[in-house]
């Protein structure tokens, strides 16, 4: 009986403590729920999984990812690869514009998507979107140029976007830019419309003249303020210069418009660009690339003597070296001279020859004209309406980005 009384007293004395503990736990739960519902920084910080609060492991760049520096990635051949190409499909990438979605626009064959570029003395590393995003974590990469460069930007977005969960990626249009953001990596992949690199009367992203072009050869500041601090800059400018042998331009006085030979004008514009780089690029933290000219395939007699057509209905690459009349060796020399004399490093991505093979990969009649898909009547007249300048996606610009990826891997590996 005494034992029972003692036990009852112990329970009675412990009850207030248990009640107090229960009330404290309940209060704590209410406080945490309130912090969570109001997006408290404290809650966000301490409610993360332990793996997220640790220091991130460094990106592992293995020997398989690296290409020997003595290997020329730009000389090789196109090999049929129906197993691993394309790297994505039109329907899996919602960020493509109608201009490049050739199959959706009615192209009957898909052969152009299944060729892999094979350098002569090495292999390109397999494109790994998550590894690229790790390399670019907390950084910006920007493609600067005309609609050819916009195609390369869209290619890069499509190459990475499938690895990103829904709700963690977004595309903004802020003319003259397009900005694709990857939330979890704090990566920004951007495109900037500047068809001449220097300023011109064609700098509006959509409302620009094609026929009456006028370039400000010594003006770049309005563009350059958008490029400052960008971690990876990829420049390209060519086809807009080639409409005629001469171009209207100013140099010095903005009121003094003169007719310049295109090569002379291009050289002056490149000097302006080079001066901007030397004044604004930090070589320790920024990488700069320049894409050589994207070739055109406007005249079939260049690869099939005696014919009088263009890239329409071409379904196979050329398998012998080719240099079309649409690619200017003089412009190539100007690019080489300009970059060779720079005090900052710029990597030339010489994609011209490897792209020359691909007479089969243009949008042809399966693209747009003045913002609208070609009509049935226009498609039946490929001699006048086939677009042998722009590229279908997936397609050749994906290879340009695979090569760019190889260089980014190498540069990351070489960081101190």
mmCIF file of C-alpha atoms in Angstrom:
data_model
loop_
_atom_site.group_PDB
_atom_site.id
_atom_site.type_symbol
_atom_site.label_atom_id
_atom_site.label_comp_id
_atom_site.label_asym_id
_atom_site.label_seq_id
_atom_site.Cartn_x
_atom_site.Cartn_y
_atom_site.Cartn_z
ATOM 1 C CA UNK A 1 0.000 0.000 0.000
ATOM 2 C CA UNK A 2 2.838 2.371 0.911
ATOM 3 C CA UNK A 3 4.571 1.528 -2.372
ATOM 4 C CA UNK A 4 1.407 2.390 -4.310
ATOM 5 C CA UNK A 5 1.075 5.778 -2.530
ATOM 6 C CA UNK A 6 4.713 6.580 -3.277
ATOM 7 C CA UNK A 7 4.247 5.720 -6.945
ATOM 8 C CA UNK A 8 1.087 7.893 -7.168
ATOM 9 C CA UNK A 9 2.955 10.850 -5.612
ATOM 10 C CA UNK A 10 5.762 10.464 -8.251
ATOM 11 C CA UNK A 11 3.243 10.558 -11.090
ATOM 12 C CA UNK A 12 1.473 13.573 -9.556
ATOM 13 C CA UNK A 13 4.723 15.515 -9.167
ATOM 14 C CA UNK A 14 5.873 14.643 -12.737
ATOM 15 C CA UNK A 15 2.623 15.771 -14.349
ATOM 16 C CA UNK A 16 3.340 19.554 -14.202
ATOM 17 C CA UNK A 17 6.756 18.943 -15.827
ATOM 18 C CA UNK A 18 5.219 16.902 -18.637
ATOM 19 C CA UNK A 19 2.525 19.528 -19.179
ATOM 20 C CA UNK A 20 5.141 22.291 -19.305
ATOM 21 C CA UNK A 21 7.235 20.338 -21.814
ATOM 22 C CA UNK A 22 4.158 19.721 -23.963
ATOM 23 C CA UNK A 23 3.301 23.443 -23.941
ATOM 24 C CA UNK A 24 6.879 24.409 -24.834
ATOM 25 C CA UNK A 25 6.950 21.957 -27.745
ATOM 26 C CA UNK A 26 3.610 23.240 -28.969
ATOM 27 C CA UNK A 27 4.801 26.837 -28.802
ATOM 28 C CA UNK A 28 8.001 25.939 -30.632
ATOM 29 C CA UNK A 29 5.966 24.248 -33.355
ATOM 30 C CA UNK A 30 3.808 27.359 -33.767
ATOM 31 C CA UNK A 31 6.908 29.572 -34.030
ATOM 32 C CA UNK A 32 8.521 27.306 -36.650
ATOM 33 C CA UNK A 33 5.313 27.127 -38.677
ATOM 34 C CA UNK A 34 5.111 30.911 -38.635
ATOM 35 C CA UNK A 35 8.726 31.260 -39.738
ATOM 36 C CA UNK A 36 8.168 28.773 -42.533
ATOM 37 C CA UNK A 37 4.996 30.448 -43.792
ATOM 38 C CA UNK A 38 6.708 33.851 -43.912
ATOM 39 C CA UNK A 39 9.810 32.605 -45.712
ATOM 40 C CA UNK A 40 12.115 33.378 -42.797
ATOM 41 C CA UNK A 41 15.825 33.444 -43.648
ATOM 42 C CA UNK A 42 16.519 31.591 -40.378
ATOM 43 C CA UNK A 43 14.120 28.821 -41.335
ATOM 44 C CA UNK A 44 15.550 28.588 -44.856
ATOM 45 C CA UNK A 45 19.090 28.457 -43.525
ATOM 46 C CA UNK A 46 18.601 25.830 -40.827
ATOM 47 C CA UNK A 47 15.905 23.716 -42.425
ATOM 48 C CA UNK A 48 18.084 22.784 -45.424
ATOM 49 C CA UNK A 49 19.211 19.198 -45.777
ATOM 50 C CA UNK A 50 22.646 18.755 -44.300
ATOM 51 C CA UNK A 51 24.104 18.017 -47.741
ATOM 52 C CA UNK A 52 23.066 21.475 -49.008
ATOM 53 C CA UNK A 53 24.769 23.408 -46.217
ATOM 54 C CA UNK A 54 28.126 21.743 -46.678
ATOM 55 C CA UNK A 55 30.735 23.221 -48.959
ATOM 56 C CA UNK A 56 30.103 22.139 -52.525
ATOM 57 C CA UNK A 57 32.553 19.670 -53.941
ATOM 58 C CA UNK A 58 34.735 21.015 -56.766
ATOM 59 C CA UNK A 59 33.798 20.125 -60.333
ATOM 60 C CA UNK A 60 35.663 17.000 -61.364
ATOM 61 C CA UNK A 61 37.199 17.369 -64.828
ATOM 62 C CA UNK A 62 38.586 13.954 -65.711
ATOM 63 C CA UNK A 63 41.101 13.041 -68.387
ATOM 64 C CA UNK A 64 38.175 11.920 -70.578
ATOM 65 C CA UNK A 65 36.835 15.467 -70.496
ATOM 66 C CA UNK A 66 40.022 17.082 -71.716
ATOM 67 C CA UNK A 67 41.329 17.461 -75.239
ATOM 68 C CA UNK A 68 45.070 17.794 -75.793
ATOM 69 C CA UNK A 69 46.050 21.349 -76.605
ATOM 70 C CA UNK A 70 47.886 20.164 -79.723
ATOM 71 C CA UNK A 71 44.691 18.620 -81.127
ATOM 72 C CA UNK A 72 42.947 20.819 -83.695
ATOM 73 C CA UNK A 73 39.233 20.447 -83.025
ATOM 74 C CA UNK A 74 38.302 22.191 -86.253
ATOM 75 C CA UNK A 75 39.771 19.714 -88.747
ATOM 76 C CA UNK A 76 38.037 16.395 -89.188
ATOM 77 C CA UNK A 77 34.935 14.878 -90.767
ATOM 78 C CA UNK A 78 31.243 14.343 -90.143
ATOM 79 C CA UNK A 79 30.342 10.783 -89.170
ATOM 80 C CA UNK A 80 26.861 9.287 -89.189
ATOM 81 C CA UNK A 81 25.741 8.642 -85.606
ATOM 82 C CA UNK A 82 22.152 7.471 -85.393
ATOM 83 C CA UNK A 83 22.653 6.149 -81.852
ATOM 84 C CA UNK A 84 23.703 9.201 -79.829
ATOM 85 C CA UNK A 85 22.533 12.124 -81.975
ATOM 86 C CA UNK A 86 20.721 14.429 -81.861
ATOM 87 C CA UNK A 87 21.457 15.525 -78.286
ATOM 88 C CA UNK A 88 17.854 16.776 -77.935
ATOM 89 C CA UNK A 89 14.708 16.974 -80.058
ATOM 90 C CA UNK A 90 12.589 19.936 -81.144
ATOM 91 C CA UNK A 91 9.628 18.829 -79.070
ATOM 92 C CA UNK A 92 11.707 18.521 -75.893
ATOM 93 C CA UNK A 93 12.922 22.121 -76.033
ATOM 94 C CA UNK A 94 10.185 24.770 -75.739
ATOM 95 C CA UNK A 95 12.648 27.639 -76.198
ATOM 96 C CA UNK A 96 13.236 27.307 -79.946
ATOM 97 C CA UNK A 97 11.868 29.964 -82.298
ATOM 98 C CA UNK A 98 9.916 28.934 -85.400
ATOM 99 C CA UNK A 99 12.754 29.973 -87.676
ATOM 100 C CA UNK A 100 14.826 26.897 -86.731
ATOM 101 C CA UNK A 101 12.265 24.134 -86.046
ATOM 102 C CA UNK A 102 12.578 22.599 -89.495
ATOM 103 C CA UNK A 103 10.783 19.315 -88.881
ATOM 104 C CA UNK A 104 7.887 21.006 -87.126
ATOM 105 C CA UNK A 105 7.725 23.313 -90.136
ATOM 106 C CA UNK A 106 7.414 20.409 -92.556
ATOM 107 C CA UNK A 107 10.903 19.183 -93.439
ATOM 108 C CA UNK A 108 10.366 15.528 -94.440
ATOM 109 C CA UNK A 109 13.804 14.119 -93.516
ATOM 110 C CA UNK A 110 15.720 14.081 -90.222
ATOM 111 C CA UNK A 111 19.142 13.022 -91.514
ATOM 112 C CA UNK A 112 20.660 16.448 -90.819
ATOM 113 C CA UNK A 113 20.311 15.879 -87.053
ATOM 114 C CA UNK A 114 22.316 12.676 -86.887
ATOM 115 C CA UNK A 115 25.824 13.622 -87.893
ATOM 116 C CA UNK A 116 28.630 13.846 -85.336
ATOM 117 C CA UNK A 117 31.731 15.983 -85.833
ATOM 118 C CA UNK A 118 34.868 13.864 -85.482
ATOM 119 C CA UNK A 119 38.213 15.721 -85.233
ATOM 120 C CA UNK A 120 41.092 13.960 -86.965
ATOM 121 C CA UNK A 121 43.339 13.272 -83.984
ATOM 122 C CA UNK A 122 41.120 13.356 -80.880
ATOM 123 C CA UNK A 123 37.552 13.059 -79.650
ATOM 124 C CA UNK A 124 35.242 15.787 -78.453
ATOM 125 C CA UNK A 125 34.135 15.199 -74.856
ATOM 126 C CA UNK A 126 30.534 14.067 -74.511
ATOM 127 C CA UNK A 127 28.401 17.089 -73.644
ATOM 128 C CA UNK A 128 27.375 16.922 -69.964
ATOM 129 C CA UNK A 129 24.833 19.649 -69.108
ATOM 130 C CA UNK A 130 25.219 19.283 -65.336
ATOM 131 C CA UNK A 131 28.997 19.511 -65.538
ATOM 132 C CA UNK A 132 28.716 22.632 -67.685
ATOM 133 C CA UNK A 133 26.283 24.198 -65.217
ATOM 134 C CA UNK A 134 28.688 23.394 -62.383
ATOM 135 C CA UNK A 135 31.507 25.112 -64.255
ATOM 136 C CA UNK A 136 29.256 28.110 -64.873
ATOM 137 C CA UNK A 137 27.822 28.210 -61.338
ATOM 138 C CA UNK A 138 27.206 31.819 -60.207
ATOM 139 C CA UNK A 139 28.320 33.064 -63.651
ATOM 140 C CA UNK A 140 26.975 34.599 -66.850
ATOM 141 C CA UNK A 141 27.686 33.460 -70.397
ATOM 142 C CA UNK A 142 26.592 35.766 -73.212
ATOM 143 C CA UNK A 143 26.394 35.196 -76.974
ATOM 144 C CA UNK A 144 26.780 38.481 -78.872
ATOM 145 C CA UNK A 145 25.976 38.878 -82.562
ATOM 146 C CA UNK A 146 23.252 38.433 -85.161
ATOM 147 C CA UNK A 147 20.603 35.758 -85.739
ATOM 148 C CA UNK A 148 23.287 33.131 -86.371
ATOM 149 C CA UNK A 149 24.530 33.766 -82.863
ATOM 150 C CA UNK A 150 20.971 33.669 -81.590
ATOM 151 C CA UNK A 151 20.791 30.152 -83.013
ATOM 152 C CA UNK A 152 23.884 29.185 -81.042
ATOM 153 C CA UNK A 153 22.322 30.658 -77.896
ATOM 154 C CA UNK A 154 19.124 28.654 -78.440
ATOM 155 C CA UNK A 155 21.199 25.543 -79.063
ATOM 156 C CA UNK A 156 23.006 26.013 -75.749
ATOM 157 C CA UNK A 157 19.717 26.533 -73.898
ATOM 158 C CA UNK A 158 18.313 23.340 -75.419
ATOM 159 C CA UNK A 159 21.454 21.382 -74.565
ATOM 160 C CA UNK A 160 21.154 22.184 -70.841
ATOM 161 C CA UNK A 161 17.464 22.756 -70.157
ATOM 162 C CA UNK A 162 16.375 19.100 -70.089
ATOM 163 C CA UNK A 163 18.585 18.526 -67.027
ATOM 164 C CA UNK A 164 16.828 21.288 -65.057
ATOM 165 C CA UNK A 165 13.573 20.597 -63.128
ATOM 166 C CA UNK A 166 10.427 22.520 -63.987
ATOM 167 C CA UNK A 167 10.109 25.713 -62.016
ATOM 168 C CA UNK A 168 13.888 26.070 -61.741
ATOM 169 C CA UNK A 169 14.436 27.622 -65.188
ATOM 170 C CA UNK A 170 13.083 30.652 -66.999
ATOM 171 C CA UNK A 171 13.497 32.635 -70.216
ATOM 172 C CA UNK A 172 13.133 36.413 -70.241
ATOM 173 C CA UNK A 173 13.074 38.703 -73.260
ATOM 174 C CA UNK A 174 14.577 42.052 -72.393
ATOM 175 C CA UNK A 175 15.485 43.564 -75.797
ATOM 176 C CA UNK A 176 18.147 43.532 -77.062
ATOM 177 C CA UNK A 177 18.743 40.549 -74.761
ATOM 178 C CA UNK A 178 17.310 37.123 -74.113
ATOM 179 C CA UNK A 179 18.136 35.721 -70.681
ATOM 180 C CA UNK A 180 17.808 32.058 -69.697
ATOM 181 C CA UNK A 181 18.257 31.530 -65.953
ATOM 182 C CA UNK A 182 18.978 28.329 -64.055
ATOM 183 C CA UNK A 183 17.923 28.909 -60.458
ATOM 184 C CA UNK A 184 19.735 26.162 -58.553
ATOM 185 C CA UNK A 185 23.082 27.019 -60.151
ATOM 186 C CA UNK A 186 22.588 30.787 -60.351
ATOM 187 C CA UNK A 187 23.642 30.542 -64.005
ATOM 188 C CA UNK A 188 22.569 33.022 -66.670
ATOM 189 C CA UNK A 189 22.811 32.077 -70.380
ATOM 190 C CA UNK A 190 22.221 35.202 -72.440
ATOM 191 C CA UNK A 191 21.970 36.476 -75.992
ATOM 192 C CA UNK A 192 22.636 40.073 -77.047
ATOM 193 C CA UNK A 193 21.577 41.362 -80.463
ATOM 194 C CA UNK A 194 24.450 43.311 -82.074
ATOM 195 C CA UNK A 195 24.722 42.279 -85.755
ATOM 196 C CA UNK A 196 27.802 44.460 -86.368
ATOM 197 C CA UNK A 197 29.218 44.225 -82.784
ATOM 198 C CA UNK A 198 29.726 48.006 -82.988
ATOM 199 C CA UNK A 199 26.646 50.234 -82.980
ATOM 200 C CA UNK A 200 24.420 50.673 -86.014
ATOM 201 C CA UNK A 201 20.934 51.768 -87.032
ATOM 202 C CA UNK A 202 20.009 48.044 -86.976
ATOM 203 C CA UNK A 203 20.437 47.576 -83.220
ATOM 204 C CA UNK A 204 16.748 47.261 -82.362
ATOM 205 C CA UNK A 205 16.151 43.563 -81.723
ATOM 206 C CA UNK A 206 13.078 43.309 -83.967
ATOM 207 C CA UNK A 207 12.558 46.641 -85.742
ATOM 208 C CA UNK A 208 15.707 46.905 -87.826
ATOM 209 C CA UNK A 209 16.444 47.645 -91.429
ATOM 210 C CA UNK A 210 18.154 45.125 -93.668
ATOM 211 C CA UNK A 211 18.555 47.076 -96.876
ATOM 212 C CA UNK A 212 19.595 50.511 -95.570
ATOM 213 C CA UNK A 213 22.393 49.568 -93.218
ATOM 214 C CA UNK A 214 24.511 52.217 -91.542
ATOM 215 C CA UNK A 215 27.263 51.369 -89.069
ATOM 216 C CA UNK A 216 28.979 53.560 -86.456
ATOM 217 C CA UNK A 217 32.472 52.124 -86.771
ATOM 218 C CA UNK A 218 33.960 53.843 -83.712
ATOM 219 C CA UNK A 219 30.952 53.533 -81.360
ATOM 220 C CA UNK A 220 30.509 50.583 -79.016
ATOM 221 C CA UNK A 221 29.798 52.019 -75.552
ATOM 222 C CA UNK A 222 26.010 51.505 -75.669
ATOM 223 C CA UNK A 223 26.561 47.819 -76.330
ATOM 224 C CA UNK A 224 29.599 47.461 -74.099
ATOM 225 C CA UNK A 225 27.816 48.528 -70.925
ATOM 226 C CA UNK A 226 25.742 45.331 -71.221
ATOM 227 C CA UNK A 227 28.874 43.190 -71.638
ATOM 228 C CA UNK A 228 30.831 44.478 -68.646
ATOM 229 C CA UNK A 229 31.488 41.862 -66.001
ATOM 230 C CA UNK A 230 30.106 38.944 -68.052
ATOM 231 C CA UNK A 231 32.185 35.850 -67.230
ATOM 232 C CA UNK A 232 32.114 34.221 -70.687
ATOM 233 C CA UNK A 233 31.608 36.335 -73.833
ATOM 234 C CA UNK A 234 31.117 34.668 -77.237
ATOM 235 C CA UNK A 235 31.183 37.135 -80.161
ATOM 236 C CA UNK A 236 30.196 36.686 -83.802
ATOM 237 C CA UNK A 237 29.621 39.133 -86.668
ATOM 238 C CA UNK A 238 29.762 38.492 -90.385
ATOM 239 C CA UNK A 239 26.728 37.965 -92.589
ATOM 240 C CA UNK A 240 25.237 41.432 -92.043
ATOM 241 C CA UNK A 241 28.421 42.941 -93.449
ATOM 242 C CA UNK A 242 28.170 41.004 -96.687
ATOM 243 C CA UNK A 243 25.001 42.366 -98.266
ATOM 244 C CA UNK A 244 26.986 44.570 -100.689
ATOM 245 C CA UNK A 245 30.702 45.218 -101.376
ATOM 246 C CA UNK A 246 30.284 48.662 -99.756
ATOM 247 C CA UNK A 247 28.487 49.869 -96.640
ATOM 248 C CA UNK A 248 27.387 53.248 -95.303
ATOM 249 C CA UNK A 249 29.202 54.118 -92.089
ATOM 250 C CA UNK A 250 30.463 56.880 -89.828
ATOM 251 C CA UNK A 251 33.874 57.158 -88.234
ATOM 252 C CA UNK A 252 34.633 60.200 -86.115
ATOM 253 C CA UNK A 253 31.826 62.666 -86.734
ATOM 254 C CA UNK A 254 28.407 60.985 -86.382
ATOM 255 C CA UNK A 255 27.092 63.327 -89.072
ATOM 256 C CA UNK A 256 29.710 62.365 -91.659
ATOM 257 C CA UNK A 257 28.229 59.317 -93.416
ATOM 258 C CA UNK A 258 30.491 57.801 -96.058
ATOM 259 C CA UNK A 259 30.507 54.717 -98.237
ATOM 260 C CA UNK A 260 33.199 52.307 -97.053
ATOM 261 C CA UNK A 261 34.599 49.183 -98.612
ATOM 262 C CA UNK A 262 33.261 46.370 -96.412
ATOM 263 C CA UNK A 263 36.695 44.956 -95.576
ATOM 264 C CA UNK A 264 37.992 48.369 -94.498
ATOM 265 C CA UNK A 265 34.845 49.000 -92.443
ATOM 266 C CA UNK A 266 35.106 45.572 -90.816
ATOM 267 C CA UNK A 267 38.746 46.203 -89.851
ATOM 268 C CA UNK A 268 37.864 49.554 -88.242
ATOM 269 C CA UNK A 269 34.965 47.962 -86.346
ATOM 270 C CA UNK A 270 37.211 45.173 -85.079
ATOM 271 C CA UNK A 271 39.741 47.754 -83.870
ATOM 272 C CA UNK A 272 36.978 49.486 -81.905
ATOM 273 C CA UNK A 273 35.956 46.129 -80.406
ATOM 274 C CA UNK A 274 39.594 45.297 -79.550
ATOM 275 C CA UNK A 275 40.027 48.640 -77.781
ATOM 276 C CA UNK A 276 36.903 47.956 -75.717
ATOM 277 C CA UNK A 277 38.223 44.540 -74.707
ATOM 278 C CA UNK A 278 41.571 45.918 -73.582
ATOM 279 C CA UNK A 279 39.859 48.572 -71.466
ATOM 280 C CA UNK A 280 37.161 46.383 -69.921
ATOM 281 C CA UNK A 281 38.160 42.704 -69.772
ATOM 282 C CA UNK A 282 39.759 41.188 -66.691
ATOM 283 C CA UNK A 283 41.767 38.248 -68.086
ATOM 284 C CA UNK A 284 41.898 36.577 -64.661
ATOM 285 C CA UNK A 285 38.143 36.235 -64.351
ATOM 286 C CA UNK A 286 36.673 36.482 -67.867
ATOM 287 C CA UNK A 287 36.887 34.294 -70.959
ATOM 288 C CA UNK A 288 36.388 35.746 -74.444
ATOM 289 C CA UNK A 289 35.687 33.755 -77.616
ATOM 290 C CA UNK A 290 35.189 34.833 -81.224
ATOM 291 C CA UNK A 291 33.261 32.666 -83.674
ATOM 292 C CA UNK A 292 34.499 32.779 -87.247
ATOM 293 C CA UNK A 293 31.995 33.148 -90.077
ATOM 294 C CA UNK A 294 29.066 30.815 -90.461
ATOM 295 C CA UNK A 295 29.148 29.730 -94.136
ATOM 296 C CA UNK A 296 26.316 30.038 -96.627
ATOM 297 C CA UNK A 297 25.320 27.533 -99.301
ATOM 298 C CA UNK A 298 23.554 29.750 -101.803
ATOM 299 C CA UNK A 299 24.896 28.251 -105.047
ATOM 300 C CA UNK A 300 24.880 24.512 -105.696
ATOM 301 C CA UNK A 301 27.361 24.828 -108.573
ATOM 302 C CA UNK A 302 30.062 25.207 -105.929
ATOM 303 C CA UNK A 303 29.718 21.548 -104.872
ATOM 304 C CA UNK A 304 27.839 20.166 -107.898
ATOM 305 C CA UNK A 305 29.308 21.706 -111.067
ATOM 306 C CA UNK A 306 26.788 22.473 -113.767
ATOM 307 C CA UNK A 307 23.804 22.823 -111.416
ATOM 308 C CA UNK A 308 21.904 26.034 -110.797
ATOM 309 C CA UNK A 309 20.206 25.535 -107.432
ATOM 310 C CA UNK A 310 20.997 26.063 -103.743
ATOM 311 C CA UNK A 311 20.808 24.161 -100.448
ATOM 312 C CA UNK A 312 17.195 23.060 -101.002
ATOM 313 C CA UNK A 313 16.689 19.273 -100.977
ATOM 314 C CA UNK A 314 20.274 18.603 -99.881
ATOM 315 C CA UNK A 315 20.263 15.707 -97.400
ATOM 316 C CA UNK A 316 23.941 14.732 -97.108
ATOM 317 C CA UNK A 317 27.052 16.650 -96.022
ATOM 318 C CA UNK A 318 29.948 17.093 -98.363
ATOM 319 C CA UNK A 319 32.740 14.630 -97.679
ATOM 320 C CA UNK A 320 35.601 16.602 -99.181
ATOM 321 C CA UNK A 321 37.110 19.950 -98.106
ATOM 322 C CA UNK A 322 35.133 22.885 -99.397
ATOM 323 C CA UNK A 323 35.399 26.654 -99.144
ATOM 324 C CA UNK A 324 32.383 28.479 -100.537
ATOM 325 C CA UNK A 325 32.386 31.908 -102.135
ATOM 326 C CA UNK A 326 30.206 33.115 -99.260
ATOM 327 C CA UNK A 327 33.143 32.835 -96.861
ATOM 328 C CA UNK A 328 35.687 35.629 -97.093
ATOM 329 C CA UNK A 329 39.349 34.785 -96.515
ATOM 330 C CA UNK A 330 40.024 38.519 -96.249
ATOM 331 C CA UNK A 331 37.643 38.827 -93.300
ATOM 332 C CA UNK A 332 39.306 35.771 -91.723
ATOM 333 C CA UNK A 333 42.664 37.523 -91.991
ATOM 334 C CA UNK A 334 41.267 40.666 -90.356
ATOM 335 C CA UNK A 335 39.931 38.595 -87.447
ATOM 336 C CA UNK A 336 43.279 36.837 -87.071
ATOM 337 C CA UNK A 337 45.283 40.075 -87.214
ATOM 338 C CA UNK A 338 43.045 41.842 -84.714
ATOM 339 C CA UNK A 339 43.119 39.071 -82.133
ATOM 340 C CA UNK A 340 46.839 38.372 -82.580
ATOM 341 C CA UNK A 341 47.624 41.982 -81.632
ATOM 342 C CA UNK A 342 45.379 42.051 -78.565
ATOM 343 C CA UNK A 343 46.806 42.360 -75.061
ATOM 344 C CA UNK A 344 44.026 40.138 -73.681
ATOM 345 C CA UNK A 345 43.461 36.525 -74.663
ATOM 346 C CA UNK A 346 40.658 35.794 -77.120
ATOM 347 C CA UNK A 347 40.064 32.245 -78.324
ATOM 348 C CA UNK A 348 39.101 31.933 -81.982
ATOM 349 C CA UNK A 349 36.533 29.191 -82.588
ATOM 350 C CA UNK A 350 37.181 28.472 -86.253
ATOM 351 C CA UNK A 351 33.905 26.784 -87.141
ATOM 352 C CA UNK A 352 33.850 27.887 -90.791
ATOM 353 C CA UNK A 353 35.435 24.883 -92.509
ATOM 354 C CA UNK A 354 33.608 22.231 -90.477
ATOM 355 C CA UNK A 355 30.324 24.015 -91.183
ATOM 356 C CA UNK A 356 31.130 24.369 -94.908
ATOM 357 C CA UNK A 357 30.598 20.614 -95.262
ATOM 358 C CA UNK A 358 26.982 20.946 -94.090
ATOM 359 C CA UNK A 359 25.060 22.062 -97.159
ATOM 360 C CA UNK A 360 22.266 19.774 -95.910
ATOM 361 C CA UNK A 361 21.582 21.457 -92.569
ATOM 362 C CA UNK A 362 20.096 24.868 -93.418
ATOM 363 C CA UNK A 363 16.491 25.833 -92.798
ATOM 364 C CA UNK A 364 15.925 26.060 -96.567
ATOM 365 C CA UNK A 365 12.169 26.450 -97.202
ATOM 366 C CA UNK A 366 11.306 25.146 -93.721
ATOM 367 C CA UNK A 367 11.879 28.408 -91.897
ATOM 368 C CA UNK A 368 10.564 31.947 -91.824
ATOM 369 C CA UNK A 369 10.556 35.005 -94.033
ATOM 370 C CA UNK A 370 9.984 38.365 -92.324
ATOM 371 C CA UNK A 371 8.740 36.665 -89.176
ATOM 372 C CA UNK A 372 6.259 34.335 -90.873
ATOM 373 C CA UNK A 373 6.534 30.748 -92.044
ATOM 374 C CA UNK A 374 6.791 30.391 -95.799
ATOM 375 C CA UNK A 375 3.544 29.877 -97.642
ATOM 376 C CA UNK A 376 2.912 26.846 -99.844
ATOM 377 C CA UNK A 377 3.568 28.986 -102.912
ATOM 378 C CA UNK A 378 6.865 30.280 -101.507
ATOM 379 C CA UNK A 379 8.011 26.757 -100.641
ATOM 380 C CA UNK A 380 7.397 25.712 -104.210
ATOM 381 C CA UNK A 381 9.925 28.351 -105.317
ATOM 382 C CA UNK A 382 13.125 27.397 -103.425
ATOM 383 C CA UNK A 383 15.346 29.244 -105.860
ATOM 384 C CA UNK A 384 13.995 32.526 -104.518
ATOM 385 C CA UNK A 385 12.871 31.597 -100.999
ATOM 386 C CA UNK A 386 15.202 28.896 -99.623
ATOM 387 C CA UNK A 387 17.163 30.179 -96.607
ATOM 388 C CA UNK A 388 20.684 28.820 -97.027
ATOM 389 C CA UNK A 389 22.136 30.997 -94.254
ATOM 390 C CA UNK A 390 20.383 29.927 -91.026
ATOM 391 C CA UNK A 391 20.602 26.428 -89.523
ATOM 392 C CA UNK A 392 17.988 23.937 -88.384
ATOM 393 C CA UNK A 393 18.002 22.927 -84.716
ATOM 394 C CA UNK A 394 18.984 20.410 -83.552
ATOM 395 C CA UNK A 395 21.891 20.682 -85.933
ATOM 396 C CA UNK A 396 25.227 22.293 -86.697
ATOM 397 C CA UNK A 397 25.185 24.969 -83.926
ATOM 398 C CA UNK A 398 25.055 22.125 -81.378
ATOM 399 C CA UNK A 399 28.510 21.101 -82.576
ATOM 400 C CA UNK A 400 29.761 24.672 -82.157
ATOM 401 C CA UNK A 401 28.617 24.464 -78.545
ATOM 402 C CA UNK A 402 30.227 21.064 -78.039
ATOM 403 C CA UNK A 403 33.523 22.643 -79.097
ATOM 404 C CA UNK A 404 32.911 25.650 -76.836
ATOM 405 C CA UNK A 405 32.183 23.195 -73.999
ATOM 406 C CA UNK A 406 35.535 21.485 -74.610
ATOM 407 C CA UNK A 407 37.317 24.831 -74.242
ATOM 408 C CA UNK A 408 35.386 25.718 -71.080
ATOM 409 C CA UNK A 409 36.411 22.374 -69.568
ATOM 410 C CA UNK A 410 40.041 23.058 -70.434
ATOM 411 C CA UNK A 411 39.930 26.594 -69.053
ATOM 412 C CA UNK A 412 38.315 25.386 -65.838
ATOM 413 C CA UNK A 413 40.991 22.743 -65.427
ATOM 414 C CA UNK A 414 43.718 25.344 -65.902
ATOM 415 C CA UNK A 415 42.421 27.727 -63.247
ATOM 416 C CA UNK A 416 44.884 28.145 -60.323
#
